[in-house]
PDB file of C-alpha atoms in Angstrom:
ATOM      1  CA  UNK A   1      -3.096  19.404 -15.196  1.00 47.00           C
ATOM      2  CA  UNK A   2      -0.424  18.403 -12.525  1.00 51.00           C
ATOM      3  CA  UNK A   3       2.545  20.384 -12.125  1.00 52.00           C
ATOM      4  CA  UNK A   4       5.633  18.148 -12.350  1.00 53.00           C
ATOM      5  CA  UNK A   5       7.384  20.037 -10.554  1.00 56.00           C
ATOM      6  CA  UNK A   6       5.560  20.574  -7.720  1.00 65.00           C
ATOM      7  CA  UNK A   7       6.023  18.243  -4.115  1.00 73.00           C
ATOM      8  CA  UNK A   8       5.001  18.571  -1.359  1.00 87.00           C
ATOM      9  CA  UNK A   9       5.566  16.300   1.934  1.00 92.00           C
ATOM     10  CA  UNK A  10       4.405  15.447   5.576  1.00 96.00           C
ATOM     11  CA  UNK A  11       5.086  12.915   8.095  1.00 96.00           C
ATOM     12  CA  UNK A  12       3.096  10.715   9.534  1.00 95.00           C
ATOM     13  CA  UNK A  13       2.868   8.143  13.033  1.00 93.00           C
ATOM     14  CA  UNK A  14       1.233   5.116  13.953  1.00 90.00           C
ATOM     15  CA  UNK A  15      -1.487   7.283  15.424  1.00 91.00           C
ATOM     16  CA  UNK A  16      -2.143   9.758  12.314  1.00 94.00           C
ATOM     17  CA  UNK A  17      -1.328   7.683   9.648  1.00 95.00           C
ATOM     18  CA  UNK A  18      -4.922   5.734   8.781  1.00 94.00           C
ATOM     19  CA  UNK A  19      -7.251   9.334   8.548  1.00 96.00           C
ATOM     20  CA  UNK A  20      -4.892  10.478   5.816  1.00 97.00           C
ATOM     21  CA  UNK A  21      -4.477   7.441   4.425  1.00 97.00           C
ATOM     22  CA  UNK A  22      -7.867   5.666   4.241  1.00 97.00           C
ATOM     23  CA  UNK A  23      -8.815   9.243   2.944  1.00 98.00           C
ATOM     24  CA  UNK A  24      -6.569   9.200  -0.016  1.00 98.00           C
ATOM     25  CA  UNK A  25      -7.627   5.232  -0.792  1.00 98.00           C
ATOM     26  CA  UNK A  26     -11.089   6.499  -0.964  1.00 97.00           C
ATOM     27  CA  UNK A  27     -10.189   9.037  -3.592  1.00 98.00           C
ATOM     28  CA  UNK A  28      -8.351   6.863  -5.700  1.00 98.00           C
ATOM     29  CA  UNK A  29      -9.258   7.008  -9.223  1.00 97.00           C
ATOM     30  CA  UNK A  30      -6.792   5.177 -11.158  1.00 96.00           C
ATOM     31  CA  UNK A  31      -4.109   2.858  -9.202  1.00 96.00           C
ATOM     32  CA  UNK A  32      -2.988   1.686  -5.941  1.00 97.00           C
ATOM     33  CA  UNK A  33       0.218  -0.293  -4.993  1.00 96.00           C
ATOM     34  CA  UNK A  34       0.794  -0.968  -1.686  1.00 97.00           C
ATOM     35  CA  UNK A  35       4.070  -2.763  -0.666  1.00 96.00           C
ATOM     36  CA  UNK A  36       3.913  -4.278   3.245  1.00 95.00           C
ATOM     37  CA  UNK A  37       5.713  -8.073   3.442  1.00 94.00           C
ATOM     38  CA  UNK A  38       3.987  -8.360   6.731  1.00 92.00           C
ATOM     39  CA  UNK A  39       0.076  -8.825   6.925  1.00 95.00           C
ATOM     40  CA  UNK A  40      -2.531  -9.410  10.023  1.00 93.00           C
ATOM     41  CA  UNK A  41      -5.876  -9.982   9.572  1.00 94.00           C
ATOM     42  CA  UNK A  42      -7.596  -7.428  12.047  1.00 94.00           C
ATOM     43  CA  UNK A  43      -5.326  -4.717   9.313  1.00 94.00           C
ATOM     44  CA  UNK A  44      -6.680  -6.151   6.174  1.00 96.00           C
ATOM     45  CA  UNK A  45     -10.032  -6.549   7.011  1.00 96.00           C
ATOM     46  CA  UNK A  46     -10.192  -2.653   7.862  1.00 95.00           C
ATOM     47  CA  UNK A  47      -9.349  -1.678   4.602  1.00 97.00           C
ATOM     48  CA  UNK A  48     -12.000  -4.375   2.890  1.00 97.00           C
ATOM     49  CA  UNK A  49     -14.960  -2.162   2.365  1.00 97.00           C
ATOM     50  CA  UNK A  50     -12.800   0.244   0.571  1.00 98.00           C
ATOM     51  CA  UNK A  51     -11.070  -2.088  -1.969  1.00 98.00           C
ATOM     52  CA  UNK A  52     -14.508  -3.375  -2.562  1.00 97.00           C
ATOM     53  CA  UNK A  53     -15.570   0.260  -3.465  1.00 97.00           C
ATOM     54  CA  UNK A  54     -12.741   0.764  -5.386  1.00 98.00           C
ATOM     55  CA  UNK A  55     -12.970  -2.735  -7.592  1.00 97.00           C
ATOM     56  CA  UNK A  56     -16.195  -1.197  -8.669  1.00 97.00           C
ATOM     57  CA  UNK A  57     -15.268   1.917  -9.870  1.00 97.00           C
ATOM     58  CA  UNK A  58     -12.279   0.027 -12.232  1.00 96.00           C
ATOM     59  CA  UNK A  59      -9.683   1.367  -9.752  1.00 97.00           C
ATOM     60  CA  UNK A  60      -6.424  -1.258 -10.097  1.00 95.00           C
ATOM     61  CA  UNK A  61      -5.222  -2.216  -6.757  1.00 96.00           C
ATOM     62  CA  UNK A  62      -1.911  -4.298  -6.706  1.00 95.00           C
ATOM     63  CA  UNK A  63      -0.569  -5.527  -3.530  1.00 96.00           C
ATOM     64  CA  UNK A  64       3.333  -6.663  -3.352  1.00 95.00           C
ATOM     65  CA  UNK A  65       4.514  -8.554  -0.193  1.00 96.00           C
ATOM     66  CA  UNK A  66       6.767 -11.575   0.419  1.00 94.00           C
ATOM     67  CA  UNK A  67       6.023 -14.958  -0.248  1.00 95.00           C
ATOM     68  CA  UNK A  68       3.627 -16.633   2.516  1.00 92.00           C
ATOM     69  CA  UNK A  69       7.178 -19.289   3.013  1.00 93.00           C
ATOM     70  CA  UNK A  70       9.205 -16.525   4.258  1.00 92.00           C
ATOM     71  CA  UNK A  71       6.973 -15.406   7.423  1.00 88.00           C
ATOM     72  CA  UNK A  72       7.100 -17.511  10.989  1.00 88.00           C
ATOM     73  CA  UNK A  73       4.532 -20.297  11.468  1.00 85.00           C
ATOM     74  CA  UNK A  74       3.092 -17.918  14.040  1.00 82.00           C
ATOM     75  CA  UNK A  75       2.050 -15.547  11.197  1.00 88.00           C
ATOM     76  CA  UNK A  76       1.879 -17.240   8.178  1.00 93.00           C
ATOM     77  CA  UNK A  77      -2.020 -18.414   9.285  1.00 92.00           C
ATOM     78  CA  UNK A  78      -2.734 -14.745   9.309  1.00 92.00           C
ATOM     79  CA  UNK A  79      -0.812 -13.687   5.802  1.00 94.00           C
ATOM     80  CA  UNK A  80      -2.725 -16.402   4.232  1.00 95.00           C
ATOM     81  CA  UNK A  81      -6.106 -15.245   5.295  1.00 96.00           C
ATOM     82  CA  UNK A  82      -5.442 -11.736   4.789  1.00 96.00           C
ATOM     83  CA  UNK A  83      -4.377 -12.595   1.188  1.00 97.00           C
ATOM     84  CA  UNK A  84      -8.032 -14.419   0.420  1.00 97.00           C
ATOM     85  CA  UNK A  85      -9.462 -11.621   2.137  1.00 97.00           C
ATOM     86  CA  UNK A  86      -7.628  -8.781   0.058  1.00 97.00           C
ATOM     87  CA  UNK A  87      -8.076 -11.078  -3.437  1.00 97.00           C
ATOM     88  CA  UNK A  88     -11.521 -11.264  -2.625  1.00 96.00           C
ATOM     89  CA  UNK A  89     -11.434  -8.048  -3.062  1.00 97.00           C
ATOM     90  CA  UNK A  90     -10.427  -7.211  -5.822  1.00 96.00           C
ATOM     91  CA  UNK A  91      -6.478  -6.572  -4.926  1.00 97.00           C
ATOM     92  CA  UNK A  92      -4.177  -8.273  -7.422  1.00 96.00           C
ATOM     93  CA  UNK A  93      -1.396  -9.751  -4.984  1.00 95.00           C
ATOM     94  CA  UNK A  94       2.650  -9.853  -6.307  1.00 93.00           C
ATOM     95  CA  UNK A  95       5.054 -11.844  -4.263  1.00 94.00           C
ATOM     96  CA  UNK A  96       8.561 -10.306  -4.212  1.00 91.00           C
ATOM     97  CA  UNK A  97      11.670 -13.301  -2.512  1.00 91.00           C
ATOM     98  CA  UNK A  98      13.030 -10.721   0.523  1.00 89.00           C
ATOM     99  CA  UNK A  99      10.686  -8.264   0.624  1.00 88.00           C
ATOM    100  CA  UNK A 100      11.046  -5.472   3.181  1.00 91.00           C
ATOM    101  CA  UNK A 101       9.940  -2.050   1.462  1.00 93.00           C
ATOM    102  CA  UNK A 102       6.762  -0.329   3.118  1.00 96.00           C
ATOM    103  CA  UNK A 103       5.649   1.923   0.726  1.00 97.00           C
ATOM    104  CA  UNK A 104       2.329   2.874  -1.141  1.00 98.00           C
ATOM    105  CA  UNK A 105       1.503   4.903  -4.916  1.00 97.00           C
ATOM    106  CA  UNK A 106      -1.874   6.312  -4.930  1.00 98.00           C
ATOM    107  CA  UNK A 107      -2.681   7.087  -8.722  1.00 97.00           C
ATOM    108  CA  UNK A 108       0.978   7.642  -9.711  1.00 95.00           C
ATOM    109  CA  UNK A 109       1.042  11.073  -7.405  1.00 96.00           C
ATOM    110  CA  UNK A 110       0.721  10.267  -4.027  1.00 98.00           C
ATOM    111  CA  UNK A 111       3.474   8.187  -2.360  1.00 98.00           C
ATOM    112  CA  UNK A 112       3.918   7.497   1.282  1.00 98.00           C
ATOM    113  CA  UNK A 113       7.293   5.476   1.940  1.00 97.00           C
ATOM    114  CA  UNK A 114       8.738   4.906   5.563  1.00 95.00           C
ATOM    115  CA  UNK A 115       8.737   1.903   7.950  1.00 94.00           C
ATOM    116  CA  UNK A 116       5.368   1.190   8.882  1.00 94.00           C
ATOM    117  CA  UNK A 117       3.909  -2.003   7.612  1.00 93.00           C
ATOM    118  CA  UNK A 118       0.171  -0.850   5.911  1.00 94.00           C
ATOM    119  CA  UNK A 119      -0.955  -4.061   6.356  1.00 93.00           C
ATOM    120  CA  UNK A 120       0.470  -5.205  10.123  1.00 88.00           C
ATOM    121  CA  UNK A 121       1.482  -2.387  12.039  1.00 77.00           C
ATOM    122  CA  UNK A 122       0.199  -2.455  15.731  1.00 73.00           C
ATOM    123  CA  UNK A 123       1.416  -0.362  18.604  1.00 72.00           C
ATOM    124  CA  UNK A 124       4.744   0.711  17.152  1.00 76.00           C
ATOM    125  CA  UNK A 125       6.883   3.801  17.261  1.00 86.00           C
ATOM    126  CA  UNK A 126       6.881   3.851  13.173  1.00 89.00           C
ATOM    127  CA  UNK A 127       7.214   7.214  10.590  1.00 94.00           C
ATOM    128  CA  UNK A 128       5.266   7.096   6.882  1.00 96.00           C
ATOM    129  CA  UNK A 129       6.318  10.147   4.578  1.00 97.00           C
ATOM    130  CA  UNK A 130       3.180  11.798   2.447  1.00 98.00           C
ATOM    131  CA  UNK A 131       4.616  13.059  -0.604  1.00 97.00           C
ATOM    132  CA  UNK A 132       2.475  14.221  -3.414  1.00 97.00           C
ATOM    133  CA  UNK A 133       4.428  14.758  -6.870  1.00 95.00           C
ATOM    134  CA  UNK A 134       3.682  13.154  -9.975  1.00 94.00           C
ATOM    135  CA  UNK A 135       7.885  13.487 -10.978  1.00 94.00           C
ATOM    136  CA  UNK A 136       8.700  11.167  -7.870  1.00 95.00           C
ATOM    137  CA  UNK A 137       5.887   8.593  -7.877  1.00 95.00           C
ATOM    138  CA  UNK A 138       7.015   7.861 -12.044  1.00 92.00           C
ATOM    139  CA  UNK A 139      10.858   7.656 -10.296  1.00 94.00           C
ATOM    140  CA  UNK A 140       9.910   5.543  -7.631  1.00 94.00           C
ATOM    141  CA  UNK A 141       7.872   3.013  -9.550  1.00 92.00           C
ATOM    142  CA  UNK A 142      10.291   2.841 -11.966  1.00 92.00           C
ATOM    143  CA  UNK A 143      13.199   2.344  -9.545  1.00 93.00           C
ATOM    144  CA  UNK A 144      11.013  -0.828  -7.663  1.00 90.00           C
ATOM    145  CA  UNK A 145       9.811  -1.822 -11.205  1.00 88.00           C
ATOM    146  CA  UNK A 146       6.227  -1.963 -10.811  1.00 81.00           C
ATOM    147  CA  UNK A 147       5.210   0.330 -13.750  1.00 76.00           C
ATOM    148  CA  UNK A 148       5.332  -2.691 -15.674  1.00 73.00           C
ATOM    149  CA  UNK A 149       2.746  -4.021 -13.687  1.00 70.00           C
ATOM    150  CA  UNK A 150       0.769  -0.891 -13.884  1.00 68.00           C
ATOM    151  CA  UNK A 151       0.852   0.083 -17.815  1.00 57.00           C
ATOM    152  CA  UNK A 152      -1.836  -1.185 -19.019  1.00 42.00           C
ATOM    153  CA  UNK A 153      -4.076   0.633 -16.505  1.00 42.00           C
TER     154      UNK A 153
END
């Protein structure tokens, strides 16, 4: 039984932030939203093998980003492919008009929110938050509206 109550947070960088948070994809057991409007290939193919694993065990993976018209020519080539790649497998994709949040829900407990893209970061001076509380992921998905997404799971 989870404590409601309880929450506890750490920060992450650009060079700590993948250990912790493949780690906590690969212990997923319910959900997964991950918000990132900007995607590059080399990113989503490294977390392929994992959504894969996680399709098969009935895990619901949901992907929200912004629509492939609102990125540059120069990297709407690479959102496109990233999106067949991540369909593929098995992440349901939403497409939210202005979307800037970079934020992920791992089984409505775990939340990391800051400014690093999940799905395009590269060399960048960027800061994800780890926060694990039950109380706050319900908040935040209800503040973004996603639970409606996610109710049925």
């Amino acid at each position: 039984m989870f404590n409601l109550r309880k929450s506890s947070s750490k920060f992450y960088d650009q060079n700590t932030f993948d250990d912790q948070f493949m780690r906590d994809l690969r212990r997923a057991r319910k959900s997964v939203i991950i918000e990132s409007p900007f995607l590059r290939t080399a990113r989503a193919e490294r977390f392929i093998p994992i959504f894969h694993r996680l399709k098969k065990r009935g895990v619901a993976t949901l992907l929200n980003t912004k629509p492939l018209e609102e990125h540059d020519e120069i990297y709407k080539l690479q959102a496109q492919k990233s999106l067949i790649l991540l369909q593929f497998a098995g992440v349901d994709v939403l497409f939210t008009v202005k979307h800037h949040r970079k934020l992920a829900i791992i089984d409505k407990e775990i939340i990391y929110e800051g400014s690093l893209n999940i799905f395009s970061y590269r060399d960048s001076c960027e800061i994800m938050r780890r926060t694990t509380s039950v109380l706050e992921a319900e908040m935040l998905m209800d503040f973004i509206g996603l639970n409606k997404f996610m109710e049925v799971r």
